[in-house]
Amino acid sequence: MAESSSLAVQIVPISQVSVVNPRIRNKKSFRELVENIAALGLKKPITVTKREEHQGVRYDLVCGQGRLEAFMELGASEIPALVIEASVEDCMVKSLVENCARRQHHAIDLLHDIGGMKQRGYTDAEIAKKTGLSLEYVRGVGRLLAQGEQRLLRAVEAGHIPVSVAVQIADADDIGIQEALHQAYERNLLRGRKLMIVKRIVESRRRRGRAIRGSGPKEMSQRLSSRTLLRAYKEDTDRKRLLIRKADATRNRLLFIAHAMRELFGDERFVSLLKAEKLDSVPKKLLGRMERGDVG
């Protein structure tokens, strides 16, 4: 697919542009993009491919979903675009390459593209060649995507965990997961902060499931076992015990303060000093506690 640098920018109706490979947008980043375009204008036109239909001309978006949606948010009816000739498969590849090159891209977006290419008949080797990703990476994330391992996918894309270790965790039970983490530590693949992050991700995956809420289809809730209920009860009991210990410690401190204040106000010289400095007024409630010698 060749895209000539001499292509002229055309103005196309936004209503005729279809987003064939949509992505979820970060609301804060999208708002910043809208404000930037409103203030400075469009720095780079979107890229589309033209197709003829019975109803007329349509355009499939290749690159620039954020820019397109920003123009729509601003109420525009047209947008500058480069119109190229490309097949559906070429558009998918170009979209994927742009996604890989994006400075801060999300794993779910990237794997959505890879999954789309696999559905269109591309092999792992072909995807790796076209995207510049390693074959191991493509195979690994493909398996994670097929199993709905969104938490592990995010960890892989963020660089917290190697894809090979993520696949091991996805295929293992609790004991196997601990063994996988141990092997990763021994091989120097997970150390220090990364190891702690992955342990938290594994625990979150165990308690909340593989999927991230709101980012994919809902999975069936895991059945509660007696062991799960016992663990939840123990954790809740431990929290309440800690709260009681803190409350007792606070009460003891208040008792000490009330007793000390009562002793000090029993000293006439101390009271005279407070009167001389005009500091002898005491709130009624505090005075009542001092007289009773308690904090109840």
Short mmCIF file of C-alpha atoms in Angstrom, two decimals:
data_model
loop_
_atom_site.label_atom_id
_atom_site.label_comp_id
_atom_site.label_asym_id
_atom_site.label_seq_id
_atom_site.Cartn_x
_atom_site.Cartn_y
_atom_site.Cartn_z
CA MET A 1 0.00 0.00 0.00
CA ALA A 2 1.67 3.21 -1.09
CA GLU A 3 0.60 6.56 0.28
CA SER A 4 2.06 9.36 -1.77
CA SER A 5 3.24 12.44 0.04
CA SER A 6 1.89 14.46 -2.90
CA LEU A 7 -1.73 13.60 -2.11
CA ALA A 8 -3.86 16.73 -1.84
CA VAL A 9 -5.94 17.33 1.25
CA GLN A 10 -9.66 17.11 0.53
CA ILE A 11 -12.62 18.32 2.57
CA VAL A 12 -14.99 15.42 3.20
CA PRO A 13 -18.39 15.36 4.95
CA ILE A 14 -18.11 13.85 8.41
CA SER A 15 -21.48 12.14 7.96
CA GLN A 16 -19.98 10.05 5.15
CA VAL A 17 -17.01 8.77 7.20
CA SER A 18 -17.34 5.35 8.87
CA VAL A 19 -15.09 4.21 11.72
CA VAL A 20 -14.57 0.53 10.87
CA ASN A 21 -12.10 -0.15 13.69
CA PRO A 22 -13.32 1.89 16.68
CA ARG A 23 -11.32 2.28 19.90
CA ILE A 24 -12.22 3.35 23.43
CA ARG A 25 -10.94 6.84 24.21
CA ASN A 26 -9.62 8.22 27.50
CA LYS A 27 -12.05 11.00 28.44
CA LYS A 28 -9.40 13.34 29.82
CA SER A 29 -7.10 12.95 26.80
CA PHE A 30 -10.04 13.38 24.42
CA ARG A 31 -11.11 16.57 26.16
CA GLU A 32 -7.57 17.95 25.86
CA LEU A 33 -7.58 17.06 22.14
CA VAL A 34 -10.88 18.86 21.59
CA GLU A 35 -9.63 21.97 23.38
CA ASN A 36 -6.36 21.90 21.41
CA ILE A 37 -8.14 21.66 18.04
CA ALA A 38 -10.61 24.37 19.04
CA ALA A 39 -7.72 26.71 19.91
CA LEU A 40 -5.14 25.86 17.24
CA GLY A 41 -7.03 24.03 14.51
CA LEU A 42 -6.28 20.64 12.96
CA LYS A 43 -2.54 20.07 12.62
CA LYS A 44 -2.78 16.78 10.71
CA PRO A 45 -5.66 15.67 8.44
CA ILE A 46 -7.30 12.31 8.96
CA THR A 47 -6.69 9.50 6.46
CA VAL A 48 -9.58 7.73 4.74
CA THR A 49 -10.18 5.38 1.85
CA LYS A 50 -12.98 5.94 -0.61
CA ARG A 51 -15.62 3.40 -1.60
CA GLU A 52 -18.61 3.63 -3.90
CA GLU A 53 -22.07 2.50 -2.78
CA HIS A 54 -25.55 2.61 -4.25
CA GLN A 55 -26.39 5.48 -1.92
CA GLY A 56 -23.31 7.42 -3.01
CA VAL A 57 -19.73 7.93 -1.88
CA ARG A 58 -18.60 6.67 1.55
CA TYR A 59 -15.25 6.88 3.31
CA ASP A 60 -13.69 4.33 5.69
CA LEU A 61 -11.44 5.83 8.35
CA VAL A 62 -7.84 4.61 8.31
CA CYS A 63 -6.18 6.97 10.81
CA GLY A 64 -7.47 9.77 13.01
CA GLN A 65 -10.46 8.58 15.04
CA GLY A 66 -9.66 11.02 17.85
CA ARG A 67 -9.42 13.97 15.46
CA LEU A 68 -12.65 12.94 13.73
CA GLU A 69 -14.56 12.67 17.02
CA ALA A 70 -13.11 15.98 18.19
CA PHE A 71 -14.48 17.71 15.07
CA MET A 72 -17.85 16.08 15.71
CA GLU A 73 -17.74 17.29 19.32
CA LEU A 74 -17.09 20.82 18.06
CA GLY A 75 -20.14 20.63 15.79
CA ALA A 76 -18.25 20.56 12.46
CA SER A 77 -19.87 18.99 9.43
CA GLU A 78 -16.68 18.58 7.35
CA ILE A 79 -13.05 17.64 8.04
CA PRO A 80 -9.77 17.79 6.07
CA ALA A 81 -8.68 14.33 4.92
CA LEU A 82 -6.13 12.50 2.80
CA VAL A 83 -7.98 10.06 0.54
CA ILE A 84 -5.91 6.97 -0.29
CA GLU A 85 -6.57 3.77 -2.21
CA ALA A 86 -6.41 0.76 0.07
CA SER A 87 -8.11 -2.55 0.65
CA VAL A 88 -9.89 -3.37 3.90
CA GLU A 89 -6.93 -5.56 4.94
CA ASP A 90 -4.44 -2.77 4.21
CA CYS A 91 -6.52 -0.34 6.25
CA MET A 92 -6.45 -2.75 9.18
CA VAL A 93 -2.67 -3.10 8.96
CA LYS A 94 -2.11 0.66 8.70
CA SER A 95 -4.40 1.25 11.67
CA LEU A 96 -2.51 -1.37 13.66
CA VAL A 97 0.89 0.09 12.78
CA GLU A 98 -0.27 3.54 13.89
CA ASN A 99 -1.60 2.01 17.09
CA CYS A 100 1.76 0.33 17.79
CA ALA A 101 3.61 3.59 17.18
CA ARG A 102 1.34 5.59 19.46
CA ARG A 103 3.25 6.93 22.46
CA GLN A 104 0.72 5.76 25.02
CA HIS A 105 -1.52 3.08 23.61
CA HIS A 106 -3.68 0.59 25.47
CA ALA A 107 -3.21 -3.16 25.31
CA ILE A 108 -6.89 -3.73 24.62
CA ASP A 109 -6.72 -1.46 21.56
CA LEU A 110 -3.61 -3.16 20.21
CA LEU A 111 -4.96 -6.66 20.75
CA HIS A 112 -8.32 -5.70 19.29
CA ASP A 113 -6.44 -4.94 16.08
CA ILE A 114 -4.45 -8.18 16.24
CA GLY A 115 -7.63 -10.11 16.90
CA GLY A 116 -9.28 -8.46 13.91
CA MET A 117 -6.37 -9.46 11.66
CA LYS A 118 -6.52 -13.06 12.89
CA GLN A 119 -10.24 -13.15 12.12
CA ARG A 120 -9.46 -11.98 8.59
CA GLY A 121 -7.18 -14.96 8.06
CA TYR A 122 -3.74 -13.60 8.89
CA THR A 123 -1.39 -16.05 10.60
CA ASP A 124 0.65 -15.13 13.67
CA ALA A 125 3.78 -15.04 11.52
CA GLU A 126 2.16 -12.68 9.00
CA ILE A 127 0.93 -10.37 11.75
CA ALA A 128 4.40 -10.32 13.34
CA LYS A 129 6.00 -9.47 9.99
CA LYS A 130 3.55 -6.70 9.14
CA THR A 131 3.60 -5.06 12.58
CA GLY A 132 7.24 -5.55 13.55
CA LEU A 133 6.22 -7.38 16.72
CA SER A 134 7.93 -10.60 17.71
CA LEU A 135 6.22 -13.89 16.89
CA GLU A 136 6.29 -14.86 20.57
CA TYR A 137 4.55 -11.60 21.49
CA VAL A 138 1.83 -12.02 18.86
CA ARG A 139 1.18 -15.63 19.88
CA GLY A 140 1.18 -14.78 23.58
CA VAL A 141 -1.16 -11.83 23.43
CA GLY A 142 -3.39 -13.72 21.03
CA ARG A 143 -3.83 -16.47 23.64
CA LEU A 144 -4.43 -13.92 26.39
CA LEU A 145 -7.02 -12.15 24.27
CA ALA A 146 -8.81 -15.41 23.46
CA GLN A 147 -8.99 -16.22 27.18
CA GLY A 148 -10.27 -12.76 28.14
CA GLU A 149 -7.19 -11.99 30.26
CA GLN A 150 -7.60 -8.21 30.21
CA ARG A 151 -5.76 -7.59 33.49
CA LEU A 152 -2.74 -9.55 32.31
CA LEU A 153 -2.90 -7.85 28.90
CA ARG A 154 -2.70 -4.42 30.49
CA ALA A 155 0.27 -5.58 32.59
CA VAL A 156 2.07 -6.90 29.49
CA GLU A 157 1.50 -3.72 27.53
CA ALA A 158 2.62 -1.55 30.47
CA GLY A 159 5.86 -3.51 30.63
CA HIS A 160 5.19 -4.91 34.10
CA ILE A 161 5.34 -8.56 33.05
CA PRO A 162 6.82 -10.49 30.10
CA VAL A 163 4.21 -11.99 27.80
CA SER A 164 5.63 -15.49 28.38
CA VAL A 165 5.08 -15.21 32.14
CA ALA A 166 1.59 -13.79 31.61
CA VAL A 167 0.68 -16.83 29.47
CA GLN A 168 2.00 -19.16 32.19
CA ILE A 169 -0.17 -17.41 34.79
CA ALA A 170 -3.23 -17.54 32.54
CA ASP A 171 -2.90 -21.32 32.13
CA ALA A 172 -2.09 -22.15 35.78
CA ASP A 173 -3.96 -22.70 39.03
CA ASP A 174 -3.00 -20.94 42.28
CA ILE A 175 -0.06 -23.25 42.95
CA GLY A 176 1.09 -23.03 39.33
CA ILE A 177 0.92 -19.23 39.46
CA GLN A 178 3.22 -19.12 42.48
CA GLU A 179 5.63 -21.46 40.69
CA ALA A 180 5.55 -19.24 37.60
CA LEU A 181 6.34 -16.16 39.70
CA HIS A 182 9.17 -18.02 41.42
CA GLN A 183 10.67 -19.10 38.10
CA ALA A 184 10.37 -15.55 36.75
CA TYR A 185 12.23 -14.29 39.82
CA GLU A 186 14.96 -16.90 39.44
CA ARG A 187 15.38 -16.01 35.76
CA ASN A 188 15.57 -12.32 36.68
CA LEU A 189 12.42 -11.54 34.68
CA LEU A 190 10.53 -10.16 37.68
CA ARG A 191 12.36 -8.42 40.48
CA GLY A 192 11.70 -5.65 42.98
CA ARG A 193 8.90 -3.26 42.13
CA LYS A 194 7.73 -5.21 39.07
CA LEU A 195 7.33 -8.37 41.14
CA MET A 196 5.21 -6.51 43.71
CA ILE A 197 3.04 -5.01 40.95
CA VAL A 198 2.48 -8.41 39.32
CA LYS A 199 1.57 -9.97 42.68
CA ARG A 200 -1.10 -7.29 43.16
CA ILE A 201 -2.40 -7.90 39.64
CA VAL A 202 -2.57 -11.65 40.27
CA GLU A 203 -4.45 -11.08 43.53
CA SER A 204 -6.85 -8.65 41.82
CA ARG A 205 -7.39 -11.18 39.03
CA ARG A 206 -8.13 -13.91 41.58
CA ARG A 207 -10.65 -11.80 43.50
CA ARG A 208 -12.28 -9.81 40.69
CA GLY A 209 -11.83 -11.97 37.63
CA ARG A 210 -9.83 -11.81 34.41
CA ALA A 211 -11.80 -8.98 32.81
CA ILE A 212 -11.66 -5.33 33.76
CA ARG A 213 -15.07 -3.89 34.53
CA GLY A 214 -16.44 -1.77 31.71
CA SER A 215 -13.73 -2.78 29.22
CA GLY A 216 -15.18 -5.96 27.80
CA PRO A 217 -18.04 -8.43 27.93
CA LYS A 218 -19.17 -9.55 31.36
CA GLU A 219 -18.00 -12.95 32.45
CA MET A 220 -19.88 -15.39 34.62
CA SER A 221 -19.39 -14.71 38.32
CA GLN A 222 -17.22 -17.21 40.09
CA ARG A 223 -19.05 -19.47 42.50
CA LEU A 224 -18.45 -18.73 46.15
CA SER A 225 -16.77 -21.62 47.91
CA SER A 226 -16.62 -22.21 51.66
CA ARG A 227 -12.91 -21.36 51.49
CA THR A 228 -13.64 -18.02 49.78
CA LEU A 229 -16.32 -17.14 52.36
CA LEU A 230 -14.01 -18.09 55.22
CA ARG A 231 -11.20 -15.95 53.82
CA ALA A 232 -13.55 -12.97 53.39
CA TYR A 233 -14.86 -13.41 56.94
CA LYS A 234 -11.31 -13.59 58.34
CA GLU A 235 -10.25 -10.44 56.47
CA ASP A 236 -13.29 -8.55 57.73
CA THR A 237 -12.66 -9.76 61.29
CA ASP A 238 -9.03 -8.68 61.14
CA ARG A 239 -10.05 -5.20 59.98
CA LYS A 240 -12.54 -4.84 62.83
CA ARG A 241 -10.01 -6.05 65.39
CA LEU A 242 -7.54 -3.45 64.17
CA LEU A 243 -10.23 -0.76 64.41
CA ILE A 244 -11.02 -1.81 68.00
CA ARG A 245 -7.33 -1.67 68.95
CA LYS A 246 -7.04 1.84 67.52
CA ALA A 247 -10.20 2.94 69.36
CA ASP A 248 -8.88 1.52 72.66
CA ALA A 249 -5.55 3.29 72.19
CA THR A 250 -7.32 6.59 71.49
CA ARG A 251 -9.56 6.17 74.55
CA ASN A 252 -6.56 5.47 76.79
CA ARG A 253 -4.84 8.63 75.55
CA LEU A 254 -7.96 10.68 76.24
CA LEU A 255 -8.24 9.18 79.71
CA PHE A 256 -4.66 10.14 80.42
CA ILE A 257 -5.23 13.69 79.15
CA ALA A 258 -8.42 14.10 81.24
CA HIS A 259 -6.65 12.81 84.35
CA ALA A 260 -3.64 15.08 83.77
CA MET A 261 -5.84 18.12 83.25
CA ARG A 262 -7.80 17.34 86.41
CA GLU A 263 -4.56 17.12 88.41
CA LEU A 264 -3.26 20.38 86.97
CA PHE A 265 -6.48 22.27 87.70
CA GLY A 266 -6.22 21.03 91.28
CA ASP A 267 -3.00 23.02 91.63
CA GLU A 268 -3.88 26.57 92.77
CA ARG A 269 -0.60 28.02 91.47
CA PHE A 270 -1.25 26.58 88.02
CA VAL A 271 -4.80 27.97 88.02
CA SER A 272 -3.51 31.39 89.14
CA LEU A 273 -1.00 31.37 86.30
CA LEU A 274 -3.75 30.55 83.80
CA LYS A 275 -5.93 33.36 85.16
CA ALA A 276 -3.04 35.82 84.91
CA GLU A 277 -2.57 34.84 81.27
CA LYS A 278 -6.35 34.81 80.70
CA LEU A 279 -6.26 31.13 79.73
CA ASP A 280 -8.50 29.79 82.50
CA SER A 281 -11.67 29.32 80.42
CA VAL A 282 -12.48 25.67 79.68
CA PRO A 283 -15.29 24.35 77.45
CA LYS A 284 -18.14 22.95 79.53
CA LYS A 285 -17.97 19.48 77.96
CA LEU A 286 -14.24 19.19 78.56
CA LEU A 287 -14.66 20.44 82.12
CA GLY A 288 -17.37 17.84 82.72
CA ARG A 289 -15.10 15.05 81.47
CA MET A 290 -12.29 16.29 83.68
CA GLU A 291 -14.56 16.29 86.72
CA ARG A 292 -15.79 12.76 85.97
CA GLY A 293 -12.30 11.56 85.09
CA ASP A 294 -13.47 9.77 81.93
CA VAL A 295 -13.96 10.30 78.21
CA GLY A 296 -17.35 8.67 77.88
#
